[in-house]
Amino acid sequence: MINERYYPLLATLAVCALLYGYGIYEHRAFSDTYVLGNLLTDNAFLIVTAIGMTFVILSGGIDLSVGSMIAFVGVLMAELVGGFGLHPLAAVVIAMIVGTGFGGFMGYLINKFDIQPFIITLAGMFFLRGMCFVINLDSVPISHSFVSDFGSFRIPLPGRGWLSASALVMLAAVIVGIVIAHYTRFGRNVYAIGGDRQSAELLGIPVGRTTVQVYALSGLFSSLAGVVFAFYTASAYPLAAVGVELDAIAAVVIGGTLLTGGMGFVIGTFFGGIIMGVIQTLISFDGSLNSWWTKIMIGALLFGFIVLQRLITRSFSGLRAGAG
Amino acid sequence: MTGLEDRKNQRKTTMPFSVKLNRQWLGPVIALLLIIIGNGIISPGFFTIRIVDGHLYGSLVDIVHRGASTVLVAVGMAIVIGTRGIDLSVGSIIAICGAVTAVLIRDTSLSPFVILLIALAAGIVCGLWNGMLVAYLDIQPIIATLILMVAGRGIAQMITGGQIVTFHGPFFEAIGSGYLLGIPWRVIIAAVLIAGLWAVMRKTALGLFVESVGGNARASRLAGIDARGIKVLAYVISGLCSAMAGVIIAADIRGADANNAGLWLELDAILAVVIGGAALMGGRFYLGLTVIGVLIIQALTTGILLSGLPSQYTLIVKAAVVMVVLLVQAPKARDMILRAMQRKKS
């Protein structure tokens, strides 16, 4: 018997394999590593954001500010590089410190004043988007030799494909995420708080500190996603990444993480993001389907996974009721 | 016992009116007045209301006019929040209903009134879907309505075929920008609908049921209230209100824009409800105060535009307002302030 908590992850893997298999069956070009490389590159920023979101959702919260954070980091870096003449790497460091600090500040408010994370991060989303507009209203290019080097860097894969620098950053972020989630005390604390906040507190787990850290971590990952996005597009646009917070939540849910917290895997989120990318690629390969089918398909998948989660948590509570 | 009775008596003697109600109204109303006075100082012509071509005309009228669609959404949202829910899909419902209206006008020769009814029915169906997920599948409201929020814009684009569908017709042009006795039609529609909702909620026990379900769904069920039915009803009302707002927005621009219609309106609506003093944890809602919340947001937006600040500051100001309101509302923050004040006294 497989442990019940692996069921959502297995469902995610099955859906991913089915969609990919269908793609290969329908279109011969789909099996090319070219498609795989593009999938990893195009969805890099989404997956990086979703990893941070995974921790937030595991702890039982939600972070709606990530999309605005991506745009804000881009605009801030463009200003630092273009306006102040900083080296892009210095701009990256500053942007990520600001992002982490802002996330931590939201976590502090949530913890200190016991306000719902949903509404605090909503205010954060407004604020960051507003800051983008204040810094810059137009789309500006980030032109620096480092940025173009980042864009043209690629490791060839067997076949016609290649791994871009964005994809490499994303894969590294996935590995870091897995290590944090499963091999650190912080990661275990996050699972404990999401599983049962009161029990965690009684067990002596620093609930308040961990909550702040979770949102700081989400800020760190979403600002990293902003860096990847800015380098990937080599430009900054204050209206960039509108709605990415919802895509990230969708990727986490499709990746099998329980929305009530306490159960899920970072690797699942990776596959959740890939599934969303595969749907998009399938629809663009097909040609006869229109782009809005992406949204409807993702909505349908979300529905399917949420119902699956309900069934699993029901069987859990059934077990508990039986034992008691 | 005596202490309690003393307190009761004291309240009776010193505060003859229903003080609780007054106190709740005081904050938002004062805030609204302050913002309006501030606007008046910034721009001297703010208070003048003229009659141009038989229409009321002026900044104050403009605030009410622009707020009409938001207020509809916010009132529906208030009832949903009353049941300890949230409806993120209102923007998508607006897009869907706008799309239905536009396509039906373009492709059929149905009477405009029938088209309006079909669009409202579409909103009700969306609300039913949300309500079913929340009430019968027990899915958290944020997530349940997230599904329609994501998929809804896709559905709206599917209906319009991915284009912006424009239309003409006296009936819908009247809804969007027409006047009756100098008052904009959209304001009248919003006022009538909200008055109807208020009557249903506050003149029957329905409002109490909503609040009891929001306070404790399980206890209400044990007390004989159909908690699931009430929840579904709340989302259906929200869907209906959003549908009406969607028709107004589509009629205003004489077209349906599946991508942008009602974008971010859910945030304004939630903000208005919170300014109106509702607890996000459910259990209470105030329709009148929500209306004032919308007016505050709208007056703030107008004020920022009048003050000559670039319009991009609107979002930051809104974020600051939410934060202040939340911190003032938070019981923990209140405790801290009280404790600090007591320390000062002693």
XYZ file of C-alpha atoms in Angstrom:
670
model
C 0.000 0.000 0.000
C 1.233 3.461 -0.836
C 0.839 6.090 1.825
C -2.301 8.106 1.187
C -0.437 11.391 1.198
C 1.286 10.420 -2.047
C -2.012 10.074 -3.956
C -2.247 13.701 -5.131
C 1.397 13.621 -6.242
C 0.797 10.396 -8.146
C -2.275 11.933 -9.791
C -0.152 14.915 -10.825
C 2.513 12.693 -12.343
C -0.138 10.637 -14.145
C -1.776 13.744 -15.618
C 1.611 15.097 -16.687
C 2.595 11.808 -18.346
C -0.817 11.465 -20.026
C -0.734 15.010 -21.448
C 2.851 14.641 -22.633
C 2.112 11.209 -24.086
C -0.946 12.574 -25.873
C 1.223 15.361 -27.299
C 3.782 12.889 -28.610
C 1.037 10.688 -30.034
C -0.684 13.560 -31.838
C 2.288 15.586 -32.992
C 5.551 13.974 -33.942
C 7.560 17.127 -33.151
C 6.382 17.006 -29.535
C 8.901 14.329 -28.569
C 11.759 16.618 -29.594
C 13.865 17.959 -26.726
C 13.291 21.363 -28.315
C 9.779 21.335 -26.864
C 11.077 20.257 -23.463
C 13.691 23.023 -23.393
C 11.101 25.618 -24.324
C 8.717 24.297 -21.671
C 11.363 24.687 -18.985
C 12.385 28.147 -20.201
C 8.932 29.641 -20.774
C 7.560 28.462 -17.447
C 10.699 29.125 -15.402
C 9.422 32.267 -13.679
C 6.025 30.704 -12.991
C 7.549 27.607 -11.394
C 9.987 29.649 -9.287
C 7.057 31.747 -8.010
C 5.013 28.633 -7.373
C 7.765 27.092 -5.212
C 7.583 30.043 -2.824
C 3.788 29.787 -2.956
C 4.039 26.089 -2.070
C 5.622 26.962 1.283
C 2.970 29.597 1.979
C 0.135 27.185 1.161
C 1.819 24.379 3.127
C 1.796 26.681 6.152
C -1.937 27.260 5.637
C -1.683 30.786 4.192
C -1.824 32.436 0.789
C 0.284 35.096 -0.937
C -1.468 37.207 -3.562
C 1.355 39.717 -3.972
C 3.693 37.552 -6.066
C 2.551 38.736 -9.498
C 3.049 42.379 -8.569
C 6.380 41.446 -7.009
C 7.594 40.063 -10.351
C 6.684 43.292 -12.138
C 8.098 45.436 -9.331
C 11.453 43.633 -9.323
C 11.704 44.074 -13.091
C 10.917 47.788 -12.952
C 13.270 48.298 -9.996
C 16.125 46.526 -11.759
C 15.579 48.496 -14.958
C 15.778 51.682 -12.886
C 18.911 50.543 -11.030
C 20.682 49.394 -14.190
C 19.474 52.099 -16.551
C 19.128 55.034 -14.172
C 21.933 54.446 -11.673
C 24.299 52.513 -13.905
C 24.622 49.575 -11.501
C 25.826 46.197 -12.706
C 22.825 43.871 -13.222
C 24.133 41.440 -10.590
C 24.215 44.214 -7.981
C 20.678 45.143 -9.043
C 19.651 41.492 -8.615
C 21.008 41.439 -5.075
C 19.259 44.697 -4.135
C 15.974 43.606 -5.748
C 15.994 40.266 -3.940
C 16.784 41.874 -0.588
C 13.904 44.313 -1.094
C 11.601 41.465 -2.147
C 12.510 39.278 0.817
C 12.160 42.210 3.200
C 8.737 43.105 1.841
C 7.569 39.501 2.139
C 8.863 39.351 5.700
C 7.070 42.607 6.523
C 3.760 41.170 5.306
C 4.429 38.051 7.359
C 5.118 40.248 10.380
C 1.768 42.044 9.994
C -0.078 38.759 9.510
C 1.497 37.267 12.601
C 1.564 40.318 14.852
C -1.985 41.513 14.277
C -3.587 38.186 13.480
C -5.063 39.449 10.201
C -5.965 37.079 7.398
C -3.013 36.587 5.025
C -5.367 36.867 2.107
C -6.212 40.516 2.722
C -2.716 41.632 3.806
C -1.112 40.208 0.695
C -3.934 41.739 -1.343
C -2.906 45.135 0.004
C 0.712 44.203 -0.742
C -0.323 43.393 -4.298
C -1.905 46.853 -4.700
C 1.085 48.529 -3.132
C 3.743 46.842 -5.269
C 1.772 47.385 -8.474
C 1.387 51.036 -7.503
C 5.135 51.299 -6.832
C 5.781 49.959 -10.357
C 3.684 52.763 -11.820
C 5.401 55.349 -9.655
C 8.867 54.255 -10.799
C 7.981 53.833 -14.418
C 4.881 53.940 -16.601
C 6.276 52.504 -19.815
C 7.925 49.340 -20.970
C 11.683 49.906 -20.898
C 14.476 47.682 -22.153
C 17.182 46.469 -19.753
C 20.222 46.744 -22.008
C 23.492 45.486 -20.607
C 25.979 42.988 -21.980
C 25.379 40.746 -18.951
C 21.651 40.534 -19.686
C 22.189 39.614 -23.318
C 24.817 37.039 -22.263
C 22.255 35.571 -19.842
C 19.711 35.431 -22.665
C 22.003 33.730 -25.159
C 23.535 31.214 -22.713
C 22.443 27.679 -23.504
C 23.486 24.095 -22.803
C 22.632 21.849 -25.746
C 20.471 18.794 -25.069
C 20.492 15.658 -27.222
C 18.272 16.462 -30.206
C 17.511 20.011 -31.226
C 16.790 21.359 -27.773
C 18.786 23.297 -25.224
C 18.604 24.387 -21.591
C 18.582 28.137 -21.180
C 19.949 30.067 -18.216
C 16.344 30.699 -17.022
C 15.688 26.962 -16.999
C 18.885 26.319 -15.053
C 17.996 28.933 -12.427
C 14.550 27.368 -12.140
C 15.909 23.830 -11.738
C 18.316 25.085 -9.082
C 15.417 26.785 -7.296
C 13.425 23.538 -7.371
C 16.338 21.668 -5.760
C 16.809 24.383 -3.125
C 13.058 24.270 -2.457
C 13.087 20.494 -1.990
C 16.049 20.726 0.390
C 14.388 23.477 2.450
C 11.075 21.628 2.599
C 12.322 18.182 3.530
C 15.776 18.503 5.054
C 15.662 21.551 7.322
C 14.025 22.294 10.646
C 12.284 25.262 9.071
C 10.682 22.993 6.476
C 9.368 20.616 9.115
C 8.013 23.534 11.112
C 6.108 24.726 8.033
C 4.470 21.318 7.605
C 3.652 21.207 11.315
C 2.017 24.649 11.352
C -0.006 23.865 8.246
C -1.094 20.524 9.642
C -2.354 21.825 12.952
C -1.401 25.263 14.157
C -2.426 24.772 17.780
C -0.653 21.456 18.164
C 2.458 22.978 16.612
C 2.337 25.791 19.138
C 1.896 23.339 22.002
C 4.844 21.340 20.713
C 7.001 24.415 21.120
C 7.401 25.195 17.447
C 8.088 28.936 16.952
C 4.858 29.578 15.031
C 5.234 33.348 14.808
C 8.817 33.335 13.600
C 8.113 30.602 11.064
C 5.125 32.521 9.684
C 7.300 35.583 9.081
C 9.966 33.395 7.492
C 7.442 31.699 5.200
C 6.319 35.012 3.701
C 9.914 36.235 3.487
C 10.749 33.034 1.599
C 7.817 33.619 -0.742
C 9.121 37.160 -1.283
C 12.577 35.743 -2.014
C 11.295 33.232 -4.568
C 8.931 35.667 -6.260
C 11.665 38.304 -6.531
C 13.944 35.635 -8.014
C 11.122 34.895 -10.456
C 11.023 38.622 -11.225
C 14.764 38.564 -11.971
C 14.337 35.555 -14.257
C 11.384 37.210 -15.975
C 13.246 40.496 -16.463
C 16.314 38.766 -17.906
C 14.159 36.472 -20.045
C 12.298 39.398 -21.619
C 15.269 41.806 -21.282
C 12.746 44.490 -20.396
C 10.599 45.795 -17.585
C 6.903 46.565 -17.850
C 4.787 47.731 -14.905
C 1.791 45.687 -16.113
C 3.854 42.510 -16.479
C 2.770 39.281 -14.807
C -0.808 40.357 -14.047
C -2.631 37.314 -12.716
C 0.509 35.243 -12.155
C -0.467 34.865 -8.470
C -3.441 32.820 -9.604
C -1.405 30.785 -12.069
C 1.046 30.059 -9.262
C -1.740 28.948 -6.898
C -3.152 26.806 -9.701
C 0.274 25.226 -10.280
C 0.575 24.434 -6.567
C -2.914 22.889 -6.429
C -2.465 20.895 -9.634
C 0.860 19.823 -8.135
C -1.075 18.069 -5.408
C -0.489 20.347 -2.424
C -3.414 20.378 -0.035
C -4.991 23.834 0.122
C -5.670 23.574 3.806
C -1.932 23.191 4.371
C 0.327 20.603 5.864
C 0.478 18.217 2.929
C 2.268 18.497 -0.400
C 5.587 18.414 -2.197
C 7.775 20.975 -3.916
C 8.451 18.516 -6.724
C 4.681 18.281 -7.245
C 4.566 22.027 -7.806
C 7.293 21.649 -10.437
C 5.144 19.142 -12.302
C 2.069 21.298 -11.770
C 3.823 24.156 -13.546
C 4.960 21.824 -16.318
C 1.379 20.552 -16.783
C 0.168 24.106 -17.300
C 2.967 24.668 -19.807
C 2.158 21.429 -21.641
C -1.503 22.455 -21.959
C -0.424 25.759 -23.463
C 1.992 24.044 -25.852
C -0.602 21.454 -26.883
C -3.086 24.183 -27.693
C -0.561 26.155 -29.715
C 0.489 22.968 -31.552
C -3.081 22.125 -32.397
C -3.695 25.388 -34.200
C -7.468 24.952 -34.487
C -8.024 25.596 -30.790
C -7.974 29.126 -29.508
C -5.914 30.528 -26.704
C -8.889 30.821 -24.330
C -9.040 27.036 -24.155
C -5.909 27.256 -22.001
C -7.837 29.074 -19.295
C -10.814 26.748 -19.499
C -8.604 23.644 -19.418
C -6.639 24.940 -16.422
C -9.921 25.766 -14.677
C -11.168 22.228 -15.346
C -7.929 20.675 -14.052
C -8.099 22.863 -10.939
C -11.635 21.620 -10.361
C -10.577 18.008 -10.804
C -7.688 18.261 -8.363
C -9.705 20.114 -5.747
C -12.409 17.441 -5.844
C -9.705 14.781 -5.542
C -8.334 16.610 -2.502
C -11.777 16.708 -0.926
C -12.143 12.972 -1.360
C -8.743 12.338 0.220
C -9.275 14.631 3.197
C -12.699 13.067 3.701
C -11.174 9.615 3.851
C -8.626 11.008 6.324
C -11.270 12.402 8.613
C -13.179 9.160 8.209
C -10.140 7.272 9.485
C -9.816 9.660 12.389
C -13.478 9.300 13.259
C -13.137 5.535 13.107
C -10.088 5.556 15.370
C -11.744 7.858 17.871
C -25.519 40.392 38.234
C -25.855 43.830 39.669
C -22.838 44.980 37.722
C -24.437 43.827 34.527
C -27.705 45.483 35.354
C -25.934 48.667 36.309
C -24.231 48.733 33.003
C -27.509 48.131 31.229
C -29.133 50.986 33.103
C -26.233 53.266 32.464
C -26.440 52.564 28.775
C -30.145 53.266 28.830
C -29.806 56.587 30.603
C -26.767 58.052 28.917
C -27.218 56.746 25.415
C -30.836 56.895 24.395
C -30.325 56.012 20.744
C -29.003 52.730 19.508
C -25.400 53.616 20.126
C -23.886 50.556 18.523
C -25.329 51.441 15.175
C -24.214 55.035 15.437
C -20.675 54.093 16.300
C -20.443 51.783 13.331
C -21.703 54.438 10.991
C -19.522 57.146 12.474
C -16.097 56.063 11.161
C -16.933 55.472 7.504
C -19.277 58.471 7.300
C -16.687 60.814 8.807
C -14.045 59.388 6.485
C -16.299 60.004 3.492
C -17.071 63.558 4.612
C -13.378 64.294 5.206
C -12.438 63.029 1.754
C -15.230 65.039 0.134
C -14.243 68.186 2.055
C -10.607 67.541 1.108
C -11.647 67.274 -2.521
C -13.554 70.545 -2.169
C -10.445 72.295 -0.852
C -8.284 70.899 -3.652
C -10.691 71.837 -6.368
C -13.079 74.709 -5.675
C -15.582 73.632 -8.335
C -16.087 70.275 -6.654
C -19.451 70.968 -5.041
C -21.161 72.723 -7.935
C -23.904 70.654 -9.428
C -25.205 72.077 -12.660
C -27.927 70.978 -15.001
C -26.635 70.559 -18.527
C -29.110 69.423 -21.189
C -31.492 68.385 -18.442
C -28.871 66.148 -16.774
C -27.294 66.593 -13.395
C -23.647 67.364 -13.885
C -20.730 67.795 -11.486
C -18.001 65.973 -9.619
C -20.334 64.670 -6.902
C -22.684 63.243 -9.506
C -19.687 61.782 -11.269
C -18.661 59.872 -8.137
C -22.102 58.311 -7.816
C -22.255 57.642 -11.544
C -18.913 55.860 -11.671
C -19.582 53.992 -8.448
C -22.852 52.448 -9.673
C -21.349 49.270 -11.120
C -18.859 48.778 -8.279
C -21.556 49.227 -5.680
C -23.644 46.434 -7.177
C -20.715 44.032 -7.026
C -19.771 45.166 -3.528
C -23.253 44.610 -2.117
C -23.329 41.050 -3.463
C -19.833 40.544 -2.060
C -20.970 41.848 1.331
C -23.611 39.134 1.579
C -21.113 36.443 0.546
C -18.595 37.723 3.101
C -21.410 37.641 5.645
C -21.523 33.861 5.233
C -17.767 33.680 5.870
C -17.110 33.367 2.160
C -15.448 35.383 -0.552
C -16.246 35.656 -4.237
C -13.192 36.177 -6.424
C -15.065 35.378 -9.618
C -17.144 38.577 -9.841
C -14.818 40.104 -12.454
C -15.151 37.026 -14.634
C -18.931 36.953 -14.193
C -18.997 40.575 -15.364
C -16.997 39.579 -18.441
C -19.259 36.581 -19.163
C -22.506 38.534 -18.809
C -21.160 41.423 -20.881
C -20.159 38.939 -23.561
C -23.573 37.226 -23.509
C -25.325 40.584 -23.853
C -23.131 41.790 -26.715
C -23.276 38.573 -28.710
C -27.047 38.203 -28.312
C -27.603 41.776 -29.494
C -25.330 41.239 -32.467
C -26.577 37.827 -33.573
C -30.242 37.703 -32.620
C -33.224 39.979 -32.860
C -34.535 39.206 -29.380
C -36.137 42.055 -27.516
C -33.580 43.871 -25.339
C -35.517 43.020 -22.214
C -35.265 39.286 -22.932
C -31.540 39.697 -23.575
C -31.167 41.428 -20.228
C -32.970 38.540 -18.529
C -30.749 35.969 -20.259
C -27.605 37.841 -19.165
C -28.862 37.949 -15.580
C -29.676 34.247 -15.783
C -26.072 33.598 -16.865
C -24.917 35.385 -13.730
C -27.256 33.268 -11.616
C -25.858 30.085 -13.164
C -22.312 31.244 -12.339
C -23.398 31.958 -8.776
C -25.038 28.527 -8.503
C -21.793 26.878 -9.614
C -19.796 28.777 -6.975
C -22.394 28.079 -4.330
C -22.491 24.361 -5.083
C -18.706 24.092 -4.780
C -18.658 25.949 -1.486
C -21.764 24.526 0.130
C -21.905 20.935 -1.095
C -18.267 20.102 -1.840
C -17.029 22.076 1.183
C -14.253 23.745 -0.800
C -12.674 26.883 0.694
C -14.435 29.889 -0.908
C -11.183 31.546 -2.089
C -10.277 28.465 -4.074
C -13.766 27.502 -5.216
C -14.320 30.910 -6.770
C -10.749 30.946 -8.087
C -11.791 28.229 -10.538
C -14.423 30.427 -12.146
C -12.091 33.414 -11.952
C -9.510 31.582 -14.067
C -11.878 29.741 -16.375
C -14.501 32.510 -16.569
C -12.414 34.858 -18.694
C -11.731 31.937 -21.013
C -15.471 31.282 -21.265
C -16.138 34.960 -21.940
C -13.508 34.970 -24.682
C -15.047 31.854 -26.139
C -18.453 33.555 -26.261
C -17.112 36.661 -27.975
C -14.798 34.668 -30.228
C -11.807 36.511 -28.808
C -12.867 39.862 -30.226
C -14.302 42.973 -28.680
C -17.930 42.792 -29.763
C -19.575 46.175 -30.163
C -23.286 46.826 -30.420
C -25.896 49.548 -30.725
C -29.376 49.753 -29.335
C -31.407 52.405 -27.560
C -32.318 50.152 -24.601
C -28.767 49.287 -23.618
C -27.430 52.737 -24.433
C -29.983 54.057 -21.962
C -28.758 51.618 -19.291
C -25.156 52.579 -19.903
C -25.365 56.324 -20.236
C -29.014 57.405 -20.256
C -30.853 59.607 -17.792
C -34.278 59.632 -16.203
C -35.341 63.049 -14.889
C -31.683 64.077 -14.896
C -30.537 61.063 -12.871
C -28.391 58.449 -14.616
C -30.278 55.197 -15.262
C -27.441 53.093 -13.917
C -27.660 54.861 -10.570
C -31.409 54.236 -10.468
C -30.951 50.552 -11.331
C -28.280 50.124 -8.662
C -30.382 51.960 -6.078
C -33.501 49.901 -6.800
C -31.624 46.601 -6.690
C -29.837 47.487 -3.458
C -33.050 48.724 -1.845
C -34.688 45.440 -2.820
C -31.819 43.428 -1.365
C -31.875 45.480 1.801
C -35.599 44.883 2.202
C -35.197 41.142 1.649
C -32.260 40.913 4.027
C -33.328 43.222 6.810
C -37.120 43.127 6.719
C -37.194 39.334 6.735
C -35.113 36.920 8.768
C -32.906 36.125 5.788
C -30.180 38.580 6.813
C -30.067 37.033 10.266
C -29.797 33.565 8.727
C -26.876 34.742 6.579
C -25.098 36.164 9.599
C -25.739 33.086 11.712
C -24.383 30.803 8.972
C -21.317 33.034 8.767
C -20.901 33.030 12.510
C -21.178 29.299 12.928
C -22.455 27.173 10.079
C -22.696 24.022 12.161
C -24.638 25.610 14.996
C -27.041 27.189 12.521
C -27.637 23.822 10.912
C -28.412 22.351 14.310
C -30.756 25.258 14.963
C -32.710 24.271 11.885
C -31.327 26.723 9.341
C -30.571 25.308 5.926
C -26.944 26.477 6.050
C -26.044 25.043 2.661
C -29.064 26.613 1.002
C -28.214 29.999 2.520
C -24.642 29.771 1.251
C -25.782 28.884 -2.262
C -28.256 31.764 -2.119
C -25.493 34.204 -1.133
C -23.350 33.241 -4.139
C -26.384 33.377 -6.424
C -27.138 36.918 -5.219
C -23.519 37.866 -5.798
C -23.695 36.358 -9.298
C -26.895 38.264 -10.046
C -25.442 41.576 -8.836
C -22.268 41.032 -10.850
C -24.356 40.179 -13.902
C -26.229 43.466 -13.616
C -22.912 45.298 -13.213
C -21.602 43.432 -16.256
C -24.556 44.559 -18.371
C -24.067 48.160 -17.184
C -20.338 48.104 -17.953
C -20.905 46.573 -21.391
C -23.700 49.056 -22.112
C -21.466 51.921 -21.034
C -18.715 51.187 -23.551
C -21.234 49.700 -26.016
C -19.167 46.595 -26.323
C -17.915 43.519 -24.512
C -14.226 43.230 -23.720
C -13.664 39.736 -22.361
C -10.153 40.527 -21.179
C -10.619 43.796 -19.365
C -14.271 44.097 -18.326
C -14.430 44.086 -14.547
C -10.705 43.464 -14.157
C -9.654 44.044 -10.528
C -13.196 44.998 -9.590
C -13.274 42.141 -7.077
C -10.525 43.884 -5.117
C -12.405 47.189 -5.027
C -15.525 45.342 -3.950
C -13.768 43.469 -1.128
C -12.095 46.700 -0.057
C -15.461 48.468 0.089
C -16.985 45.716 2.199
C -14.056 45.807 4.614
C -14.190 49.608 4.882
C -17.894 49.116 5.569
C -16.950 47.325 8.777
C -17.789 43.744 7.842
C -15.611 41.092 9.417
C -13.846 38.948 6.838
C -14.395 36.085 9.247
C -18.099 36.332 8.513
C -21.032 36.750 10.796
C -21.950 40.320 10.033
C -22.488 42.504 6.998
C -23.792 46.004 6.431
C -25.308 46.879 3.068
C -25.568 50.617 3.734
C -22.022 50.872 5.004
C -20.777 48.932 1.991
C -22.372 51.571 -0.235
C -20.521 54.212 1.744
C -17.322 52.160 1.384
C -17.694 52.264 -2.414
C -18.326 56.011 -2.298
C -15.174 56.456 -0.186
C -13.083 54.542 -2.728
C -14.622 56.441 -5.619
C -14.224 59.826 -3.901
C -10.611 58.944 -3.097
C -9.938 58.057 -6.732
C -11.568 61.276 -7.918
C -9.652 63.225 -5.298
C -6.327 61.833 -6.465
C -7.174 62.785 -10.034
C -8.309 66.292 -9.023
C -5.241 66.899 -6.854
C -3.063 66.621 -9.940
C -1.173 63.646 -8.516
C -0.479 61.152 -11.279
C -3.234 58.538 -11.401
C -0.692 55.806 -10.711
C -0.679 56.834 -7.059
C -4.261 55.567 -6.751
C -3.131 52.015 -6.090
C -0.663 53.015 -3.369
C -3.237 55.182 -1.653
C -5.773 52.336 -1.833
C -3.225 49.933 -0.341
C -2.508 52.390 2.474
C -6.231 52.818 3.179
C -6.755 49.037 3.354
C -3.849 48.695 5.751
C -5.082 51.446 8.053
C -8.628 50.062 8.073
C -7.399 46.527 8.738
C -5.120 47.578 11.559
C -7.860 49.640 13.174
C -10.249 46.686 12.868
C -7.832 44.057 14.140
C -8.710 43.126 17.731
C -5.039 42.660 18.608
C -4.132 46.158 17.418
C -7.065 47.579 19.379
C -5.878 45.821 22.514
C -2.407 47.248 22.045
C -3.702 50.792 21.617
C -5.973 50.433 24.633
C -3.136 49.099 26.744
C -0.861 51.952 25.652
C -3.563 54.478 26.563
C -4.104 52.904 29.963
C -0.404 53.005 30.638
C -0.398 56.721 29.860
C -3.298 57.310 32.247
C -1.665 55.464 35.129
